[in-house]
Short mmCIF file of C-alpha atoms and ligand atoms in Angstrom, two decimals:
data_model
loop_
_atom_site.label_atom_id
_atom_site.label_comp_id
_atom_site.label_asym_id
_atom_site.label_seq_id
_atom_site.Cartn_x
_atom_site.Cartn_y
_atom_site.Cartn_z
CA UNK L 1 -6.89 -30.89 -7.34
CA UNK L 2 -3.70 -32.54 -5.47
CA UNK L 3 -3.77 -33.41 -2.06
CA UNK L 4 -1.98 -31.22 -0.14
CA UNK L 5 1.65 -32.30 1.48
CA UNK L 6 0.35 -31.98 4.79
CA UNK L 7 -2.81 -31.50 6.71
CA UNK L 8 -3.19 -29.20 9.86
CA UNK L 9 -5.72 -28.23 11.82
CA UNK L 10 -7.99 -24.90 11.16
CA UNK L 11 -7.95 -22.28 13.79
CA UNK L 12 -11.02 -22.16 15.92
CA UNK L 13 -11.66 -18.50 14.29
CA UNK L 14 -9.99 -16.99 11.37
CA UNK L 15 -6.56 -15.65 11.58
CA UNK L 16 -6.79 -12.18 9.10
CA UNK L 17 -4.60 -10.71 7.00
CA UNK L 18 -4.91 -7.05 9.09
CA UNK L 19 -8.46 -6.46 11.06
CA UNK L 20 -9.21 -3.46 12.76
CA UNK L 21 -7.90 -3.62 16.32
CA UNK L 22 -9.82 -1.41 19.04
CA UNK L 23 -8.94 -0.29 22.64
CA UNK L 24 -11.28 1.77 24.26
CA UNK L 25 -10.85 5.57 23.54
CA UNK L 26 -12.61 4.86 20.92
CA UNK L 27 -15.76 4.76 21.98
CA UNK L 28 -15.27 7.03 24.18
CA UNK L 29 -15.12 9.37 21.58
CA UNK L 30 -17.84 7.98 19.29
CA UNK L 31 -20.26 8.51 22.31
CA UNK L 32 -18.87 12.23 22.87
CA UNK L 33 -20.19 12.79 19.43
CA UNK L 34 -23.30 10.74 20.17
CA UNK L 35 -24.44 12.47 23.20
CA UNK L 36 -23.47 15.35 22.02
CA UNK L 37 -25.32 15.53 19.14
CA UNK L 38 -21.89 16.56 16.93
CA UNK L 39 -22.41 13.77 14.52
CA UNK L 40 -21.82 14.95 11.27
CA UNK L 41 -18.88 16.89 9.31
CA UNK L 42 -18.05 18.99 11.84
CA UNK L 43 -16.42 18.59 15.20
CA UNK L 44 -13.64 18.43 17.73
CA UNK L 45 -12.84 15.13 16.69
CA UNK L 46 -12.25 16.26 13.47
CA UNK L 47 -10.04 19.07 14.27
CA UNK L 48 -8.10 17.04 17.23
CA UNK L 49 -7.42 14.25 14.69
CA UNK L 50 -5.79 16.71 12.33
CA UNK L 51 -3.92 17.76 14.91
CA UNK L 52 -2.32 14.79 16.07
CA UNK L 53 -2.12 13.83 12.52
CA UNK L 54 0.23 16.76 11.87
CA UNK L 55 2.13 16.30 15.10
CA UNK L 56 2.98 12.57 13.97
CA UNK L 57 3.88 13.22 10.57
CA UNK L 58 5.54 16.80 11.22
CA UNK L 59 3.41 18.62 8.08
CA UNK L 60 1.89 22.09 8.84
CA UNK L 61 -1.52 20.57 6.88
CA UNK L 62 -3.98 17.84 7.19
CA UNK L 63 -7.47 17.33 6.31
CA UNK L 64 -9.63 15.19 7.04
CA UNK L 65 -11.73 13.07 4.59
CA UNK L 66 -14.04 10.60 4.11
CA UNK L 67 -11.36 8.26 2.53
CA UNK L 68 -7.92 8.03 1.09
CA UNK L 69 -9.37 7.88 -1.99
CA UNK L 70 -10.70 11.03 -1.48
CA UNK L 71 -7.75 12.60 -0.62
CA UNK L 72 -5.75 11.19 -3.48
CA UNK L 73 -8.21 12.80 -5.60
CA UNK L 74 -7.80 16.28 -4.74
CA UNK L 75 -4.16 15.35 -4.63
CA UNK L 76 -4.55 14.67 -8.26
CA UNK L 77 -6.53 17.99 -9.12
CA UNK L 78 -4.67 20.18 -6.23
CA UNK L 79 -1.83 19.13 -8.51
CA UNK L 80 -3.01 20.60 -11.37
CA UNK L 81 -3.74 16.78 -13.74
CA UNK L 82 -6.46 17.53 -16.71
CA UNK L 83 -7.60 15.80 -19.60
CA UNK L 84 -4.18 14.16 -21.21
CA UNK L 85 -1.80 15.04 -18.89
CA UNK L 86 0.30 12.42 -18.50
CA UNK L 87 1.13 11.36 -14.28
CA UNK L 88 4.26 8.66 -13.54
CA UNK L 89 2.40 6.48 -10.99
CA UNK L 90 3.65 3.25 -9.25
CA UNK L 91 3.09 0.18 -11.02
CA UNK L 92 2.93 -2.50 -8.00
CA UNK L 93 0.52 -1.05 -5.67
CA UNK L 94 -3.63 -1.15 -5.28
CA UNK L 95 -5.67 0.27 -7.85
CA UNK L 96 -6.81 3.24 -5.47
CA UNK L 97 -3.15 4.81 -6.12
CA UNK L 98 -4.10 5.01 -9.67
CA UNK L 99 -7.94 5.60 -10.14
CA UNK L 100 -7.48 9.40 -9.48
CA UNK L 101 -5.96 10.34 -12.29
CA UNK L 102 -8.61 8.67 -14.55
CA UNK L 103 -11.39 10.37 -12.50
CA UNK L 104 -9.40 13.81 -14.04
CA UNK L 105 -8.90 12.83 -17.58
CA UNK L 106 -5.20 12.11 -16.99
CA UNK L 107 -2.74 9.30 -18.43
CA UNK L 108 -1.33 6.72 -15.90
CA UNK L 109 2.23 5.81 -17.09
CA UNK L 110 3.36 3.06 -14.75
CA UNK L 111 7.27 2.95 -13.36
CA UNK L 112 8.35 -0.36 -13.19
CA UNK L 113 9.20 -1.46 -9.19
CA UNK L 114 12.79 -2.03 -8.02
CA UNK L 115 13.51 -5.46 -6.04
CA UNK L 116 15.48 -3.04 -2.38
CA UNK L 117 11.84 -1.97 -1.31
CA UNK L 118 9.21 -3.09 -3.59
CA UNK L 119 8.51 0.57 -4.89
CA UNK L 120 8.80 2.49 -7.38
CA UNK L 121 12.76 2.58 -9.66
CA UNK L 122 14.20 5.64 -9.75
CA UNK L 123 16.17 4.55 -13.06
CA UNK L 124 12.56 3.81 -14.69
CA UNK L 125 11.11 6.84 -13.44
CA UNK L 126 14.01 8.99 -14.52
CA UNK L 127 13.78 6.81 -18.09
CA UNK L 128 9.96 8.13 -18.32
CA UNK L 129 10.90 11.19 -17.86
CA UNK L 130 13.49 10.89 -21.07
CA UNK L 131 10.70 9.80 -22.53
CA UNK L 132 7.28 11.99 -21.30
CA UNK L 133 9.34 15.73 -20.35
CA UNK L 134 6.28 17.32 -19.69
CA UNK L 135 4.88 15.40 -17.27
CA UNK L 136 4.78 17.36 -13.87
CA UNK L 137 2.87 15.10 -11.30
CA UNK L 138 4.23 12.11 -9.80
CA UNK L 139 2.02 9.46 -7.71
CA UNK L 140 4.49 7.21 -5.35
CA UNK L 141 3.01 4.80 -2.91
CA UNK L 142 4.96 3.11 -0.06
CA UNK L 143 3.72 -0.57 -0.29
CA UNK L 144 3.06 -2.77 2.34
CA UNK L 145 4.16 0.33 5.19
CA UNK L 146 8.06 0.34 3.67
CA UNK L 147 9.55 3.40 2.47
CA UNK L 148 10.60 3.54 -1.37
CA UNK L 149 13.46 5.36 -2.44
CA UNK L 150 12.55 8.85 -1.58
CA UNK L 151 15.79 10.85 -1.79
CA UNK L 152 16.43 9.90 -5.50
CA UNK L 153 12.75 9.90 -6.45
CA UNK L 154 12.53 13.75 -4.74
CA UNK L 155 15.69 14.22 -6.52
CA UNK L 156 13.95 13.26 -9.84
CA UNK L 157 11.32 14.90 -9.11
CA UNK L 158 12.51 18.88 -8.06
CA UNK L 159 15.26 18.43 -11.63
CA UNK L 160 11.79 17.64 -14.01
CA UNK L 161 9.32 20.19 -11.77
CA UNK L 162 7.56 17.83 -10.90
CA UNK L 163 4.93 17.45 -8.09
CA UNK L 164 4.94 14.56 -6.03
CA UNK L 165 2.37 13.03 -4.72
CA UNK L 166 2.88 10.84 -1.87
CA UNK L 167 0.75 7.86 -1.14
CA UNK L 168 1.30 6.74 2.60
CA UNK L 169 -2.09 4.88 2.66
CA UNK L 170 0.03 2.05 4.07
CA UNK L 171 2.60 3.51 5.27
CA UNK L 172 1.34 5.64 8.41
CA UNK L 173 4.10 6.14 11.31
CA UNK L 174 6.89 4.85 8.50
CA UNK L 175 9.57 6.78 7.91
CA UNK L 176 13.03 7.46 5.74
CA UNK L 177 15.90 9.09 7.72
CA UNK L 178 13.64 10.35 10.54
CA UNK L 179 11.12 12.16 8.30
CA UNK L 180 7.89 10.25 8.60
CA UNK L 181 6.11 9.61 4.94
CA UNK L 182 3.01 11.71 3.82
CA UNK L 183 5.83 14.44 5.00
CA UNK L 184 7.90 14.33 1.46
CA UNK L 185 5.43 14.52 -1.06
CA UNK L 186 3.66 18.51 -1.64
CA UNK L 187 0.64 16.51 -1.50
CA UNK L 188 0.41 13.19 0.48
CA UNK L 189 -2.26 11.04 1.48
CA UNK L 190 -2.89 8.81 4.20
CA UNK L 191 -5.85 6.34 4.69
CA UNK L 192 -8.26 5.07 8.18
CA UNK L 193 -9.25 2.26 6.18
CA UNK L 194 -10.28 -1.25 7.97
CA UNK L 195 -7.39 -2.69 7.27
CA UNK L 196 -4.58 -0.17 7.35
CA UNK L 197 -2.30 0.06 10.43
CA UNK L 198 -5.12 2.19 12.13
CA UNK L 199 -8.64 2.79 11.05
CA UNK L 200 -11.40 5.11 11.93
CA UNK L 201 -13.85 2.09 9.92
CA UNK L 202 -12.85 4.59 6.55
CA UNK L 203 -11.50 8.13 6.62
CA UNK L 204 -8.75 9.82 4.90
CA UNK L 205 -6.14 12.62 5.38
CA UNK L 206 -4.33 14.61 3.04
CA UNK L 207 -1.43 16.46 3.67
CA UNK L 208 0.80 19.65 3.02
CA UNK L 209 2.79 21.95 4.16
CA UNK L 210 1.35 24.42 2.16
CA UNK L 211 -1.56 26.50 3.64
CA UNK L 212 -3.07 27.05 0.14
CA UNK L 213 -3.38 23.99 -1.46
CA UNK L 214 -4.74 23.00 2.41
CA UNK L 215 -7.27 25.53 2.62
CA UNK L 216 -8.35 24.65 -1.32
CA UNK L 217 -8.58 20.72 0.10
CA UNK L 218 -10.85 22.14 2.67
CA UNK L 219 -13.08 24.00 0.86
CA UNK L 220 -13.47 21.34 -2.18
CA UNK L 221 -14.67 18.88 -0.15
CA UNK L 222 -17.07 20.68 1.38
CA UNK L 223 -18.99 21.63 -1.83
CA UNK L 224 -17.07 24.12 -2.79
CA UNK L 225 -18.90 27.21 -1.38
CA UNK L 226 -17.62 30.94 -1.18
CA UNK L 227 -17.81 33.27 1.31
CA UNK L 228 -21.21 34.19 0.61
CA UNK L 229 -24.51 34.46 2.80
CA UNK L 230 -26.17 32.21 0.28
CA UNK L 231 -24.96 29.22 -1.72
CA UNK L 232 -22.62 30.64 -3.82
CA UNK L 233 -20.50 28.50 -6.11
CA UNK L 234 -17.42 28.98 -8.35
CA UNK L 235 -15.79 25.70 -9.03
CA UNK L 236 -17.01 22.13 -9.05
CA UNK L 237 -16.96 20.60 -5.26
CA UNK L 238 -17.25 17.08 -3.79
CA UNK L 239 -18.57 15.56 -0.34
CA UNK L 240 -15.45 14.54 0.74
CA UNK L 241 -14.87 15.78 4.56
CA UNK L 242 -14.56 13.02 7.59
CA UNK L 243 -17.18 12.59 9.87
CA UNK L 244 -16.74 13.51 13.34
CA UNK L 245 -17.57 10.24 14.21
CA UNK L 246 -14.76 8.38 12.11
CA UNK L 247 -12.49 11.12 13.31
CA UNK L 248 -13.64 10.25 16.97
CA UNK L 249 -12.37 6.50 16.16
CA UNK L 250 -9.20 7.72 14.11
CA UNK L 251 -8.36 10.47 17.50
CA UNK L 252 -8.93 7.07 19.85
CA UNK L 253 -6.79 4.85 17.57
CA UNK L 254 -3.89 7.38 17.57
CA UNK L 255 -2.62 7.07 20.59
CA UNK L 256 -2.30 3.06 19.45
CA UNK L 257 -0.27 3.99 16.33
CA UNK L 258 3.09 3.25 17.77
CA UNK L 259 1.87 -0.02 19.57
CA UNK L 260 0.45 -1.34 16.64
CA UNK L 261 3.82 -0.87 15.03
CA UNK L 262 5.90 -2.73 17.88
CA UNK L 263 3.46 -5.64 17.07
CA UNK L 264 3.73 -5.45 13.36
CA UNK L 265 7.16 -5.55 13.46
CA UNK L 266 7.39 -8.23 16.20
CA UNK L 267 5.04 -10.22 13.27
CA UNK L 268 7.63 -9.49 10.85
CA UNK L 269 10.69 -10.56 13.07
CA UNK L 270 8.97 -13.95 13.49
CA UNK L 271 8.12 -14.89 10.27
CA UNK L 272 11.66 -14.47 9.38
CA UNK L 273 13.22 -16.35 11.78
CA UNK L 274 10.42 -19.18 11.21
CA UNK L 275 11.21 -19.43 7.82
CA UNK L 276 15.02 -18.15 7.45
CA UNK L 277 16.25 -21.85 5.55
CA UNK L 278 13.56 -22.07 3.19
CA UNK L 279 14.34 -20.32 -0.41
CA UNK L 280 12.34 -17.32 0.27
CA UNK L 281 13.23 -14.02 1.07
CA UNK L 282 10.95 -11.70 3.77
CA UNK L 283 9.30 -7.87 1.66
CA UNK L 284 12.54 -5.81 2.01
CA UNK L 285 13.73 -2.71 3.51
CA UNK L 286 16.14 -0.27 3.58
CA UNK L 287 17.64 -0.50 7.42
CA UNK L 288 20.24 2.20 6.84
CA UNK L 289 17.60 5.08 6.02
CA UNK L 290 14.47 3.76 6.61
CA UNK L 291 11.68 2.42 9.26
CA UNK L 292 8.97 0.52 7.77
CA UNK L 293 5.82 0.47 9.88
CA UNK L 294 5.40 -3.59 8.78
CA UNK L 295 1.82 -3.22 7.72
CA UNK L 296 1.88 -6.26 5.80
CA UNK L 297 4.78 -9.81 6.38
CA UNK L 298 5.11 -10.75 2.37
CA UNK L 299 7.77 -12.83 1.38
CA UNK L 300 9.28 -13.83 -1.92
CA UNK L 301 10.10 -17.50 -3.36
CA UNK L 302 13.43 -17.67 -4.62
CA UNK L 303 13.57 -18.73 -8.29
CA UNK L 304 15.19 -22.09 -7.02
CA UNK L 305 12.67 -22.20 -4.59
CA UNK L 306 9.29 -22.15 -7.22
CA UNK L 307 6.86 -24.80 -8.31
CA UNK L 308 5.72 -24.33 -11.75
CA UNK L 309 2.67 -22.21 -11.54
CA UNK L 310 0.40 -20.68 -14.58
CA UNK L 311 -1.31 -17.92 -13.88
CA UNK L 312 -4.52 -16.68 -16.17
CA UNK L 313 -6.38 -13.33 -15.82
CA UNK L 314 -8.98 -14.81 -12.95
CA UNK L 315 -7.44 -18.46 -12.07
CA UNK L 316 -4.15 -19.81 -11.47
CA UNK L 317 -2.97 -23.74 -11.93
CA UNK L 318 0.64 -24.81 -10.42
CA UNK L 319 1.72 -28.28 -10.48
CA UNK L 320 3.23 -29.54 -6.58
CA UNK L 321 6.62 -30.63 -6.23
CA UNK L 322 8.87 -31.75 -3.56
CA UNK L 323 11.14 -29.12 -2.17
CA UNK L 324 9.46 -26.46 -3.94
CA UNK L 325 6.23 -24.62 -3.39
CA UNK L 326 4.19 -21.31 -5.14
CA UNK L 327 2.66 -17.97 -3.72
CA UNK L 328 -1.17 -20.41 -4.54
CA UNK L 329 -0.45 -23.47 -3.08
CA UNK L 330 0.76 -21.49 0.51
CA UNK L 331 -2.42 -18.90 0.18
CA UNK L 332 -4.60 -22.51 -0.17
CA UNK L 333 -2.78 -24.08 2.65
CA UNK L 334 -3.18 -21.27 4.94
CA UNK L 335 -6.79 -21.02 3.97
CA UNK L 336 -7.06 -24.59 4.92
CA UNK L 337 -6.50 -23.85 8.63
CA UNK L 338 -8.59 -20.51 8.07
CA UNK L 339 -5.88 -18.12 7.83
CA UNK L 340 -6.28 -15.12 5.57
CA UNK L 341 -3.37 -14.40 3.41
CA UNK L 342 -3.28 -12.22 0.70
CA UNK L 343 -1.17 -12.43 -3.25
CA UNK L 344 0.67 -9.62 -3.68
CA UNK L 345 -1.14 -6.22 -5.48
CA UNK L 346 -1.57 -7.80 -9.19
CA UNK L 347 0.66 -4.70 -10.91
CA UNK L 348 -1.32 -1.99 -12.72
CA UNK L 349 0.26 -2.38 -16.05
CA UNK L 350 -0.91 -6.44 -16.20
CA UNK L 351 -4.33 -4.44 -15.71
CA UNK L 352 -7.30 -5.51 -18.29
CA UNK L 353 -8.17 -1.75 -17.32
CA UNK L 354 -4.58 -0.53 -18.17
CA UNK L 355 -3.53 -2.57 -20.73
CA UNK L 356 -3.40 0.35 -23.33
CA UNK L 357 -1.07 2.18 -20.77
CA UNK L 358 2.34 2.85 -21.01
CA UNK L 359 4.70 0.66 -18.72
CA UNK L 360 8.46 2.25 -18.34
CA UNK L 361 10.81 -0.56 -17.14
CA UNK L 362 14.53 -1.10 -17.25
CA UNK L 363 14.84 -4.05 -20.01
CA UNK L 364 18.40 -5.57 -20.27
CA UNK L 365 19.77 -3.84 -17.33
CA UNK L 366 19.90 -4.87 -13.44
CA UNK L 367 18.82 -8.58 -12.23
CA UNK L 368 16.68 -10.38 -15.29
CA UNK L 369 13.56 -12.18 -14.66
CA UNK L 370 12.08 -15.54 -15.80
CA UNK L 371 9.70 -15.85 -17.86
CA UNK L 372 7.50 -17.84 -15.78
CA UNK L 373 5.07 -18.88 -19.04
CA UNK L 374 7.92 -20.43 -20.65
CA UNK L 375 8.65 -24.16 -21.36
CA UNK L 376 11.66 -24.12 -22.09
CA UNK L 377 14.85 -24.74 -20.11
CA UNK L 378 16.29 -22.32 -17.92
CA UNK L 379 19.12 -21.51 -20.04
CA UNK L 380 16.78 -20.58 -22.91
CA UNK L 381 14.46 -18.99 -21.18
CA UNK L 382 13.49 -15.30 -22.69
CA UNK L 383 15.14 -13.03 -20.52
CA UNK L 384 13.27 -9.90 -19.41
CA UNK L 385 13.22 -7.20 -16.82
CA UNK L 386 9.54 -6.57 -15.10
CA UNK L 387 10.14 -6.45 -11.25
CA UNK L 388 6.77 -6.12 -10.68
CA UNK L 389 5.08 -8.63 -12.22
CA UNK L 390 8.07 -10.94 -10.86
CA UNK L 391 7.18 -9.80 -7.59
CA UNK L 392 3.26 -10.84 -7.99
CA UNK L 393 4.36 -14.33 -9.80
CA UNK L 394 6.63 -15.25 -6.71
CA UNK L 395 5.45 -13.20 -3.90
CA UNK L 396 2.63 -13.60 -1.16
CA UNK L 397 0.89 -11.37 1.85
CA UNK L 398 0.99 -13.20 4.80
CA UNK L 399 -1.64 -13.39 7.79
CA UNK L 400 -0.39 -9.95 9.68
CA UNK L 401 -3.14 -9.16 12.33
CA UNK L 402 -2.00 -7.71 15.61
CA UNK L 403 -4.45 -9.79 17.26
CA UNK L 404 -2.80 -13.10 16.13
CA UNK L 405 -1.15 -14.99 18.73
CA UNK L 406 2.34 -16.00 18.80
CA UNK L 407 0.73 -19.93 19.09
CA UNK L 408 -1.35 -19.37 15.92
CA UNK L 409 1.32 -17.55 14.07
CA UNK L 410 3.81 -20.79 14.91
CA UNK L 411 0.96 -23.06 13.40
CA UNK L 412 0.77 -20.82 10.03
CA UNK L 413 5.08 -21.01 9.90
CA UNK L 414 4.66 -24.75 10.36
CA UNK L 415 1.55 -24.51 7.05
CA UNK L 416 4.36 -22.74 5.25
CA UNK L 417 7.12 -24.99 6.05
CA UNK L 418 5.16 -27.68 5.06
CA UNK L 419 4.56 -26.26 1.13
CA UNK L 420 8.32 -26.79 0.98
CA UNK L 421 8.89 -30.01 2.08
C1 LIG O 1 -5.96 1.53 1.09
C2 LIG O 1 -5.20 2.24 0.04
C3 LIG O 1 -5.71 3.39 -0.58
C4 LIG O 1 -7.10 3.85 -0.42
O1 LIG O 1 -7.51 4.24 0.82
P1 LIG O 1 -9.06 4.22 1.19
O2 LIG O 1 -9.09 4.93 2.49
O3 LIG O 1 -9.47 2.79 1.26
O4 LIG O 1 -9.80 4.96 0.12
C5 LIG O 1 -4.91 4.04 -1.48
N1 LIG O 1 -3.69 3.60 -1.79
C6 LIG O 1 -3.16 2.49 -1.23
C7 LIG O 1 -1.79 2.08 -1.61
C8 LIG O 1 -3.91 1.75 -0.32
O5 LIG O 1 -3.42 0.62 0.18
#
């Protein structure tokens, strides 16, 4: 390997990408449910966290589940997806988005990302719908805690009938023109994983506004029973509902939500100051309409700004060079001085899993991409447009724990710097 430009020193303990971050409530309400005895799927908790769950978000619905997983799967089958229905999903987002729709026999077609927010193109989505008129389910996930382009995607959506299916796993306590996300899809989903923007250690919501498809939610992931003295089934059920003991965590942690974005954002705010003259750009927003909840600090090399960098399906080579620097060597340097960061969600249509999968992008139109495999020079270089896997060749997650302090988060701008000197 090459030395690298610069050595610093490690942090005494490791700086993460986003770690669960606890305050006391908490455990206040884990040992309610203790000494109480109400440890199991039923509870306060549980009810109270729905609650302030639809008090945040403004839907008449949640439910609370043992994941976001979980919730994006009855999403999926509340929403009507069988065997070979085809569902437009976002391309550039984690695999959990996606999985659902396999678990029901339906056909992921991946919309290509647009460069304003990292989400999901209208233009593509509109094109697939050219293409796939049928289709009547989209999945749209807001990555890294910013809002995509939900008026035109609605839009989109309500001319094709079309149910959308928002996935605000990452995007709790965002919103786009004062409507929070998880509040425009039918169906939306959020997610208390460990490293979302609050956890309750796992956990799940889903969300409506729509009493029916809640009360289905309900009773699905509870088995599926009917109104019955015995156990009387009709349909297929899962175990799917939250613990009262997650949802004691998730009530504490709520009360934290809006803190944890102040911090977030005050992480974002540095990192682009700390690194405004070096050819990269910070994960963008819209500012006009919309209020990210900075999960995750990513930023993107500008073309100028690259090393040359090859990457295979499970191991990447890039070749240093003054000036210049790659989303590898920066994740190596910062693991150097054990921070965690984090390359970008590898998109689902560069998927061994998805290969045979349809991919709708907008080629010859908008901003063309580099072909970052080619040898040639610049001016000959095949010109394509695939935002997404342009965003995952040049772009990196960068250590965004609310715990880091404002001394360790100089050091890792300094580690960053130094890649482009
Ligand atoms: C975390 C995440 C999920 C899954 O949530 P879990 O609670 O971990 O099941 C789904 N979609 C996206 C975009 C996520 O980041």
């Amino acid at each position: 390997m090459f030395k690298r430009k610069k050595e610093f020193e490690p942090f005494a303990s490791k700086v993460w990408l986003s770690s669960p971050t606890m305050h006391g409530p908490e455990l206040e309400y884990i040992k309610d449910a203790y000494e109480t005895n109400w440890m199991s799927t039923v509870g306060e908790h549980i009810l109270e966290a729905e609650r302030m769950v639809c008090e945040k978000t403004g839907c008449g619905y949640a439910v609370g589940l043992s994941s976001g997983t979980a919730a994006l799967h009855l999403a999926v089958r509340l929403a009507g997806v069988g065997p070979k229905d085809v569902v437009f999903c976002s391309d550039l987002t984690f695999a959990a988005t996606v999985n659902p729709v396999l678990y029901e026999g339906g056909i992921p077609v991946f919309i290509d990302t647009e460069y304003d927010t990292w989400n999901m193109d209208p233009a593509s989505l509109e094109q697939a719908f050219q293409l796939y008129p049928d289709t009547r389910a989209v999945v749209l996930a807001h990555l890294y805690g910013t809002p995509g382009k939900l008026e035109e995607i609605q839009k989109i959506c309500k001319q094709h009938r079309a149910v959308l299916i928002e996935d605000a796993a990452e995007s709790f306590g965002a919103s786009y023109r004062e409507v929070q996300t998880g509040h425009f899809g039918e169906i939306s989903c959020l997610s208390g994983n460990g490293n979302k923007i609050i956890t309750g250690s796992t956990g799940g919501f889903l969300l409506t506004d729509h009493k029916e498809i809640a009360d289905k939610a309900r009773k699905w992931s509870t088995q599926s029973r009917e109104a019955a003295p015995w156990y009387q089934h009709e349909e297929v059920g899962y175990n799917y509902r939250m613990s009262n003991v997650v949802a004691g965590i998730l009530r504490g942690q709520m009360q934290f939500l809006e803190a944890h974005i102040v911090r977030k954002k005050q992480i974002y705010e540095r990192y682009q100051k700390g690194l405004a003259d070096l050819p990269i750009v910070m994960n963008p927003y819209d500012p006009q309409n919309s209020r990210p909840n900075y999960w995750l600090s990513c930023l993107l090399i500008e073309e100028e700004g690259m090393c040359r960098q090859v990457r295979g399906e499970e191991e990447s080579l890039y070749i240093p060079e003054h000036g210049k620097s790659c989303p590898m060597e920066i994740l190596e340097a910062l693991e150097s001085i054990q921070a965690e960061g984090r390359p970008i969600w590898k998109p689902m249509h560069m998927q061994p899993m998805y290969r045979g999968s349809d991919f709708i992008t907008q080629k010859g139109s908008g901003r063309a991409t580099t072909d970052m495999y080619s040898k040639s020079k610049k001016e000959d270089r095949k010109i394509y447009l695939d935002v997404g896997m342009d965003i995952f060749q040049r772009g990196l997650c960068l250590p965004s724990d609310i715990k880091m302090s404002k001394e360790q988060q100089d050091r890792i701008i300094e580690v960053i710097r130094a890649c482009f000197e």
